[in-house]
GROMACS .gro file of C-alpha atoms in nm:
model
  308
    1UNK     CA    1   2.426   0.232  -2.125
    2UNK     CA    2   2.607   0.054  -1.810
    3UNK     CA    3   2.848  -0.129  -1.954
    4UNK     CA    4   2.910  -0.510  -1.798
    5UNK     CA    5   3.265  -0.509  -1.607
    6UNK     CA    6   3.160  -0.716  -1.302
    7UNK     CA    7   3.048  -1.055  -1.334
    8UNK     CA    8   2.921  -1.315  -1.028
    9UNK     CA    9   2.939  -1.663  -1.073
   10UNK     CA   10   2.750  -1.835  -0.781
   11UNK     CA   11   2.763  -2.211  -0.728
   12UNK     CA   12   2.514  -2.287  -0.505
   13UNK     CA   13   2.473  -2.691  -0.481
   14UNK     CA   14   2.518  -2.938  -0.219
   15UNK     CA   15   2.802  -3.091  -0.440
   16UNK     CA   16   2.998  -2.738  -0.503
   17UNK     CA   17   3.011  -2.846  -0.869
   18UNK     CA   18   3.054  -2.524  -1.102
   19UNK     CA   19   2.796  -2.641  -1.401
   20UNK     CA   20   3.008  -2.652  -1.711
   21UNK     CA   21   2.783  -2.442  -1.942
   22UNK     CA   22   2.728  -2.177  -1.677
   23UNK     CA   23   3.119  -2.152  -1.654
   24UNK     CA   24   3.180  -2.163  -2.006
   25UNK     CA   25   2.869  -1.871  -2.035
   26UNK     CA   26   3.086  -1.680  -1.785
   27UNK     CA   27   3.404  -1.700  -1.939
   28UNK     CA   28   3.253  -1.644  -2.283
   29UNK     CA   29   3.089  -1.304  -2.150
   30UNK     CA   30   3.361  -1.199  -1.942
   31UNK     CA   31   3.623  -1.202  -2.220
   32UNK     CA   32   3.379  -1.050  -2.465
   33UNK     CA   33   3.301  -0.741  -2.261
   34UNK     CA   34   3.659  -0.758  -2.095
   35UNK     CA   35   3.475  -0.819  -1.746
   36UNK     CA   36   3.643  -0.917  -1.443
   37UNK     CA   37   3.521  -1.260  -1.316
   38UNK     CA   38   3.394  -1.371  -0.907
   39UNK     CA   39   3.359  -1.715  -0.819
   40UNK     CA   40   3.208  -1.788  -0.488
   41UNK     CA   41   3.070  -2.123  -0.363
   42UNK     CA   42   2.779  -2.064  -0.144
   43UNK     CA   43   2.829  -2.347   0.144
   44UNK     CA   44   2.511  -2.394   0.485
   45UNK     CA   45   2.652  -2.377   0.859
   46UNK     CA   46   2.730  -2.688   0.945
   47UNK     CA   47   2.541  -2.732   1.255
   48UNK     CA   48   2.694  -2.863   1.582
   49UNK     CA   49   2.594  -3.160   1.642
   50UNK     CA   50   2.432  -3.295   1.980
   51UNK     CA   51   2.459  -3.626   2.133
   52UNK     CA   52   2.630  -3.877   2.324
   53UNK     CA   53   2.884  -3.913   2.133
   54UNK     CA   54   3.135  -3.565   2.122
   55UNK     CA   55   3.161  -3.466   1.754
   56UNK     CA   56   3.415  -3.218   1.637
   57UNK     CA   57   3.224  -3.033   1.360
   58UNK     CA   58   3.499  -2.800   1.287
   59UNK     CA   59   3.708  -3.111   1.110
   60UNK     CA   60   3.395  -3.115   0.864
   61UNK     CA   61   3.371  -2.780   0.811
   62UNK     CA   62   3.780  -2.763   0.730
   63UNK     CA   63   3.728  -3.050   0.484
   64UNK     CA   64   3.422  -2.935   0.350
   65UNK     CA   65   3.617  -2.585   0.300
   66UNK     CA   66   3.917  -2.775   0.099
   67UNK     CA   67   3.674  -2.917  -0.151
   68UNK     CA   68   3.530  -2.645  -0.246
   69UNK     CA   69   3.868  -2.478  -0.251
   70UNK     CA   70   3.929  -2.715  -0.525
   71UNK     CA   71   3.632  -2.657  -0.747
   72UNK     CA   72   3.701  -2.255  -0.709
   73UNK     CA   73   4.090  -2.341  -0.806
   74UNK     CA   74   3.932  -2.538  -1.095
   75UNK     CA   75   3.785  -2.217  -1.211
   76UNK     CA   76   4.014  -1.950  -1.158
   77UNK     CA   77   4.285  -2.176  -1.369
   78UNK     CA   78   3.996  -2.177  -1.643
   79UNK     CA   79   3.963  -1.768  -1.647
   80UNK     CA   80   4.370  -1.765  -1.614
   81UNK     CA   81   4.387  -1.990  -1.945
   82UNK     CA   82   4.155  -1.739  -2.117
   83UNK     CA   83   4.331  -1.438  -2.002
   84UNK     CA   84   4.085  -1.312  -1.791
   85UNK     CA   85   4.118  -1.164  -1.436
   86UNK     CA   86   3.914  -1.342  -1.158
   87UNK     CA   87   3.911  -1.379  -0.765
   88UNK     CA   88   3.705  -1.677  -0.614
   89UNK     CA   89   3.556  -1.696  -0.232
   90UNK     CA   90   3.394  -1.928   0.001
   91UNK     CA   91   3.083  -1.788   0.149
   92UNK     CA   92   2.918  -2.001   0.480
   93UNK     CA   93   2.551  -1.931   0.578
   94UNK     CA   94   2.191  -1.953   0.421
   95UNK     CA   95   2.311  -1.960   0.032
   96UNK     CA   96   2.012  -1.737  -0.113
   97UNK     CA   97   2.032  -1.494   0.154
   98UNK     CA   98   2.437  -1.440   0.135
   99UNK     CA   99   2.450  -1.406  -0.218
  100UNK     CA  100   2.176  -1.117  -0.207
  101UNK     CA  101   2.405  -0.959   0.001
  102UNK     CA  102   2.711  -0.991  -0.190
  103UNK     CA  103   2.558  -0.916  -0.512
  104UNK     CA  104   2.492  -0.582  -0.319
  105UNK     CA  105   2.827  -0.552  -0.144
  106UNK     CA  106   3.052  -0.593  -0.481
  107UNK     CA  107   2.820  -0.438  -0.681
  108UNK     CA  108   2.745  -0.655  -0.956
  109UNK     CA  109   2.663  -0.566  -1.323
  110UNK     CA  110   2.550  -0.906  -1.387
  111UNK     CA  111   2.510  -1.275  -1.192
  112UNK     CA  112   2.518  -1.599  -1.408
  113UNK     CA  113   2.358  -1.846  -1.236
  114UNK     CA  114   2.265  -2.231  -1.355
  115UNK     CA  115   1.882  -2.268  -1.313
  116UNK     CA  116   1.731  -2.476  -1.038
  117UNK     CA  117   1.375  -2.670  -1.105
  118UNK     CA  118   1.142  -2.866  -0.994
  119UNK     CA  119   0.856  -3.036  -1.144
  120UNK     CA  120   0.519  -3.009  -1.036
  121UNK     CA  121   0.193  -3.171  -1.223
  122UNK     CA  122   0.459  -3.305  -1.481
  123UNK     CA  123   0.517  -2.960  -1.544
  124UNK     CA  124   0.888  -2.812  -1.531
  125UNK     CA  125   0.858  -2.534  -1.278
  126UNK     CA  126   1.169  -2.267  -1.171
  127UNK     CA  127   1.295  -2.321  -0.791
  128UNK     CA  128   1.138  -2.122  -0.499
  129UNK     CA  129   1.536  -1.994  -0.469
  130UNK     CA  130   1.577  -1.893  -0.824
  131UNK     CA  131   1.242  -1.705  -0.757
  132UNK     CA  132   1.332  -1.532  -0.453
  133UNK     CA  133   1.670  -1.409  -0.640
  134UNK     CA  134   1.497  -1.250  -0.933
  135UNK     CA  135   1.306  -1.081  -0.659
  136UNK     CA  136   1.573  -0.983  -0.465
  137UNK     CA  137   1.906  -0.930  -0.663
  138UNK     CA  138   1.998  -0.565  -0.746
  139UNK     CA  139   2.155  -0.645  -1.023
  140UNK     CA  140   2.054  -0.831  -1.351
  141UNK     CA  141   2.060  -1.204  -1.322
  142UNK     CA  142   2.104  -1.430  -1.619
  143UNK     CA  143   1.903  -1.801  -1.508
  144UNK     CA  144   2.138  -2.016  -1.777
  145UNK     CA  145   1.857  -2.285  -1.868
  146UNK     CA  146   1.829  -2.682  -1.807
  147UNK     CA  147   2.089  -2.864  -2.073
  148UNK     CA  148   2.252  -3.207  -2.085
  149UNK     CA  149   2.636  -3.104  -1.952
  150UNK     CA  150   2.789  -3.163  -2.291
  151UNK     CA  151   2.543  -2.953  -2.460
  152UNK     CA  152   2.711  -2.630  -2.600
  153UNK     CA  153   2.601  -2.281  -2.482
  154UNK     CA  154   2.461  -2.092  -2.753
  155UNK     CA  155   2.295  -1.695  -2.742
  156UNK     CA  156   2.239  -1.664  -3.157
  157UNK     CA  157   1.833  -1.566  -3.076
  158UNK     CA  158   1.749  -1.313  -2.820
  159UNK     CA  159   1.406  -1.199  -2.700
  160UNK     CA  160   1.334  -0.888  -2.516
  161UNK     CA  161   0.995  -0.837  -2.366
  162UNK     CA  162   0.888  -0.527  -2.317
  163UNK     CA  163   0.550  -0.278  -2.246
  164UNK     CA  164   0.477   0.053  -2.295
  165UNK     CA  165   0.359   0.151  -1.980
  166UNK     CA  166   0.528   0.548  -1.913
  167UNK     CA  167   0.606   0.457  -1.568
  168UNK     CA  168   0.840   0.172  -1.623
  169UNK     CA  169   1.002   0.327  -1.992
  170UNK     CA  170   1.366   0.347  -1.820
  171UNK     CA  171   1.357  -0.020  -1.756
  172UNK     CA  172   1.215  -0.079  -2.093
  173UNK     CA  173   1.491   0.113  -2.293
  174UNK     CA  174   1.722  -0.047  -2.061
  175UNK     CA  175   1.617  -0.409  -2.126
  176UNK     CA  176   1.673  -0.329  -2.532
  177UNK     CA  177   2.021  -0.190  -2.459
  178UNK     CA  178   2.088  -0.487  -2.252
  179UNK     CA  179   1.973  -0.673  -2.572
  180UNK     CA  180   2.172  -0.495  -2.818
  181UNK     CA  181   2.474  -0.523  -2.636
  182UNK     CA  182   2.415  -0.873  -2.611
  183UNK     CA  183   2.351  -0.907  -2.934
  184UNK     CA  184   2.615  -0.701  -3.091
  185UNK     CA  185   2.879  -0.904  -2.823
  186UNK     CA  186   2.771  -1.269  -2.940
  187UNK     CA  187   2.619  -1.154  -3.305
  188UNK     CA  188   2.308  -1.276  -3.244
  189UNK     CA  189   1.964  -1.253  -3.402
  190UNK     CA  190   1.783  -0.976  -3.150
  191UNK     CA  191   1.421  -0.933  -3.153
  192UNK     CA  192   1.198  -0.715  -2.955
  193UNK     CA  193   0.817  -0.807  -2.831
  194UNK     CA  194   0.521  -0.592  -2.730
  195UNK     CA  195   0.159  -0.725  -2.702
  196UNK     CA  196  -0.123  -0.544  -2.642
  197UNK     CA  197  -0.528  -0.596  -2.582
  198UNK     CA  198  -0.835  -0.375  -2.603
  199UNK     CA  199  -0.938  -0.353  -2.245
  200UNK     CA  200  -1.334  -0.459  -2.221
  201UNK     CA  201  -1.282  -0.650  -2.509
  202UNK     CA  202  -1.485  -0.972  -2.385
  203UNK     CA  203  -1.784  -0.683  -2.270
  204UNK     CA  204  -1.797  -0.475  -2.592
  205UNK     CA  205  -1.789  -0.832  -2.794
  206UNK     CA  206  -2.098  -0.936  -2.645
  207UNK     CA  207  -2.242  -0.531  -2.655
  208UNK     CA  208  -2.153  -0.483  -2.954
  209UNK     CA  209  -2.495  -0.487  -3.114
  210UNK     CA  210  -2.588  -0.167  -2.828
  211UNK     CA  211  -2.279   0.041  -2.991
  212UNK     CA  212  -2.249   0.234  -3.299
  213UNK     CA  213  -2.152   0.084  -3.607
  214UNK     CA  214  -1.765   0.047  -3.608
  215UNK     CA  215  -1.682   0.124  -3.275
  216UNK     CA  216  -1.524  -0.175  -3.165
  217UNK     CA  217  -1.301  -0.141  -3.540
  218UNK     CA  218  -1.204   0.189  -3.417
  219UNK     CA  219  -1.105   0.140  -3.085
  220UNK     CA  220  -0.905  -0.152  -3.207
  221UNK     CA  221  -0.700   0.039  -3.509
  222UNK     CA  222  -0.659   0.355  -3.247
  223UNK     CA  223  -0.525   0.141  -2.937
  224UNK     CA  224  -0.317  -0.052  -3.216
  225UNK     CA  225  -0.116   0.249  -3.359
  226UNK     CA  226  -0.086   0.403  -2.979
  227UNK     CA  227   0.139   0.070  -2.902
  228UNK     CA  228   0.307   0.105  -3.217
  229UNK     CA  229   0.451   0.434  -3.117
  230UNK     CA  230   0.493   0.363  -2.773
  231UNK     CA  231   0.664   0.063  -2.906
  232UNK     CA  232   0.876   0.259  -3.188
  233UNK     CA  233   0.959   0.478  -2.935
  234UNK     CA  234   1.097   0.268  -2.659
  235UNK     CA  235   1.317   0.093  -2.997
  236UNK     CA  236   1.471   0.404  -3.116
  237UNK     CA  237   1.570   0.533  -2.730
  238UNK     CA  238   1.792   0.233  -2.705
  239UNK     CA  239   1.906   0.280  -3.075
  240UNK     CA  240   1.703   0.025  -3.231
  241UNK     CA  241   1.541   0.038  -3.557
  242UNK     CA  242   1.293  -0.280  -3.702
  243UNK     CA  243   1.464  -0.369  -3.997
  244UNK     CA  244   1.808  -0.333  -3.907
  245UNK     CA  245   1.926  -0.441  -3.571
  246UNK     CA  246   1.643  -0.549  -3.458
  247UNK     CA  247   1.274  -0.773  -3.551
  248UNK     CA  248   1.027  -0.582  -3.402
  249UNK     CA  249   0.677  -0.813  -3.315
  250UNK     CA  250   0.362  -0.597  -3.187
  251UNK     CA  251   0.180  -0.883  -3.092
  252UNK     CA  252  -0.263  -0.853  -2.987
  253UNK     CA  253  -0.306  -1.101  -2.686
  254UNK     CA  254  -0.243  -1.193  -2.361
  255UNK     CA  255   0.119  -1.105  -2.287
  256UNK     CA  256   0.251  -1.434  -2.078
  257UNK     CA  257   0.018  -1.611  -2.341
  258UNK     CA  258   0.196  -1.432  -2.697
  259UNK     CA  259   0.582  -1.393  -2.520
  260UNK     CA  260   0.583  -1.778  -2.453
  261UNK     CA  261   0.445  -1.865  -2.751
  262UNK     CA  262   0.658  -1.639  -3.002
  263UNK     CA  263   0.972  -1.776  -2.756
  264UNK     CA  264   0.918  -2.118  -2.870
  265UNK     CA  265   0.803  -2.010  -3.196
  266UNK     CA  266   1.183  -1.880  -3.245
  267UNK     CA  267   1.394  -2.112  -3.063
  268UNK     CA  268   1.486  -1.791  -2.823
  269UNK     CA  269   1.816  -1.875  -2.701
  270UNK     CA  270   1.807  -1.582  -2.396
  271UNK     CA  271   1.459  -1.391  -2.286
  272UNK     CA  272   1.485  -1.095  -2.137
  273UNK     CA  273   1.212  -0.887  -1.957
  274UNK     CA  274   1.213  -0.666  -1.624
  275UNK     CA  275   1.022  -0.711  -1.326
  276UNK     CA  276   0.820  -0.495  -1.127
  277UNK     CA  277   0.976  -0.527  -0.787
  278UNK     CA  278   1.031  -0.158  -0.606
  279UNK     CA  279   1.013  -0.160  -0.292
  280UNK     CA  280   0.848  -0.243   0.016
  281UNK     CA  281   0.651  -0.567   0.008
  282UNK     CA  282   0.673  -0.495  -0.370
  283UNK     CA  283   1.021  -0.684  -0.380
  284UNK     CA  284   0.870  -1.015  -0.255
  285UNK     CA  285   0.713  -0.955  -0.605
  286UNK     CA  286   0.816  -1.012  -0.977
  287UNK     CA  287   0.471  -0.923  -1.140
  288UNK     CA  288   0.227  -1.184  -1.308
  289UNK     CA  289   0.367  -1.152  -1.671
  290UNK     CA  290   0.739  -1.208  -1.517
  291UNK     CA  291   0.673  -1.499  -1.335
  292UNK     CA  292   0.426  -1.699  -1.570
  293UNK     CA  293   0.669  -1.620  -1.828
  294UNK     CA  294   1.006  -1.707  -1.615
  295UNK     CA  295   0.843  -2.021  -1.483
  296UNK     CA  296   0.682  -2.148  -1.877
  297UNK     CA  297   0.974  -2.107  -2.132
  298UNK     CA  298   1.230  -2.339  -2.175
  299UNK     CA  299   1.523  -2.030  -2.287
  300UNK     CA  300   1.741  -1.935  -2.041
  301UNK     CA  301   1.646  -1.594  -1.896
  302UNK     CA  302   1.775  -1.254  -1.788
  303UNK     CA  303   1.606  -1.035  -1.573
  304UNK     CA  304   1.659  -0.701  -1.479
  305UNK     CA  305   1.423  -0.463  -1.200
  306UNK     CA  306   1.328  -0.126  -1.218
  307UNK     CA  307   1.610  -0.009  -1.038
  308UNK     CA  308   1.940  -0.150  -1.179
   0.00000   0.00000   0.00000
């Protein structure tokens, strides 16, 4: 299991405000799994301006540059007082695309980021940038949900989503162990989700009195105890066991359906689930399940691809 010893902390908001909770998240990590800490504020060109009046843009840009210097200082003094070790940076240019690229260039075991939203239809939707990082990052990215400032940062009840499809089992296995260290770093409650459905079902529900007698029992009871396996499986590979260090929920249903439902259900602190960006145009792509689940709960969220 790849243990968590780099940790990005981007602040990426027209104020350069660090969010409390995502630096107290940060610090609380980093010190747990003795990580080493990166603060960068993510900062747009300032563009030159045109007009009749001769405008010196580079005296913006300089004090622009010295408040942000002050937020990173901020920061670093808060790692120093914890004992921690931490570097901070100023990055200029299109914030989404620049921190792709450094989350690359430092390689990053983990980015804590404060989640952006907006609402839509009075619903409470995640940002098209948050979206295009869970795409994009090649490393796991924890989306710390929307909280008054004052509210305390808590990970006592973790979720992991998870299927049982052979081609994606290394993510799987790696999203428990991701889990269980989690867990066993914060001592939280971990539990572990699988749903399943009997493919056809709606058709053989309304054939059902054209098959033999049973059939559609059968199926169901067969289909059920191939998922538990697959699903026992996947637990004991990351050293799992129901029971013990982990609550184990085989859930029949739709999956974005059952995962948000159970998350509320148990007052998840953290999901985490894997997406199914690859490569190609695949990586403009997070996979339905992902994305109606990342975009429905209200838990903060970490998500991992197939290739961290």
């Amino acid at each position: 299991m790849q243990q968590i010893s780099e940790i990005l902390v981007p602040i990426i908001r027209a104020e350069a405000v660090c969010d409390p909770r995502q630096l107290s998240l940060s610090l609380q990590l980093a010190k747990t799994c003795n990580a080493h800490l990166t603060f960068m504020v993510f900062e747009e060109n300032i563009p030159q301006l045109v007009g009749p009046i001769p405008f010196d843009t580079s005296l913006l840009k300089k004090s622009r540059a010295q408040e942000c210097q002050v937020v990173l200082d901020a920061c670093l003094e808060q790692a120093e007082q914890e004992g921690l070790t931490a570097t901070a940076d100023l990055v200029w240019g299109n914030p989404i695309d620049c921190l792709i690229r450094e989350i690359q260039h430092r390689k990053v075991d983990l980015v804590v980021k404060s989640a952006e939203y907006h609402h839509f239809l009075g619903q409470r939707r995640l940002s098209g940038n948050d979206l295009n990082v869970l795409r994009l990052s090649v490393a796991p990215v924890l989306l710390l949900a929307e909280e008054q400032p004052d509210h305390p940062v808590t990970l006592k009840t973790l979720l992991v989503a998870v299927d049982t499809d052979p081609d994606n089992e290394l993510l799987n296995i790696r999203l428990l162990e991701l889990g269980r260290q989690l867990a066993e770093l914060q001592q939280a409650q971990l539990h572990a989700v699988h749903t399943w459905r009997l493919i056809g079902e709606d058709y053989m529900t309304r054939a059902r009195h054209h098959a033999p007698p049973n059939l559609h029992t059968q199926l169901e009871n067969v289909l059920k105890e191939d998922h538990m396996k697959r699903f026992q499986h996947l637990l004991s590979a990351a050293g799992l066991k129901h029971g013990e260090n982990v609550t184990a929920h085989l859930i029949r249903g739709r999956a974005s359906e059952e995962i948000c439902r159970l998350d509320e259900e148990l007052g998840v602190d953290l999901m985490i689930m894997g997406t199914h960006a690859r490569r190609g145009l695949e990586k403009f792509m997070i996979g339905n399940t992902a994305e109606n689940v990342a975009t429905s709960v209200k838990s903060s969220l970490l998500i991992a691809r197939p290739d961290h």
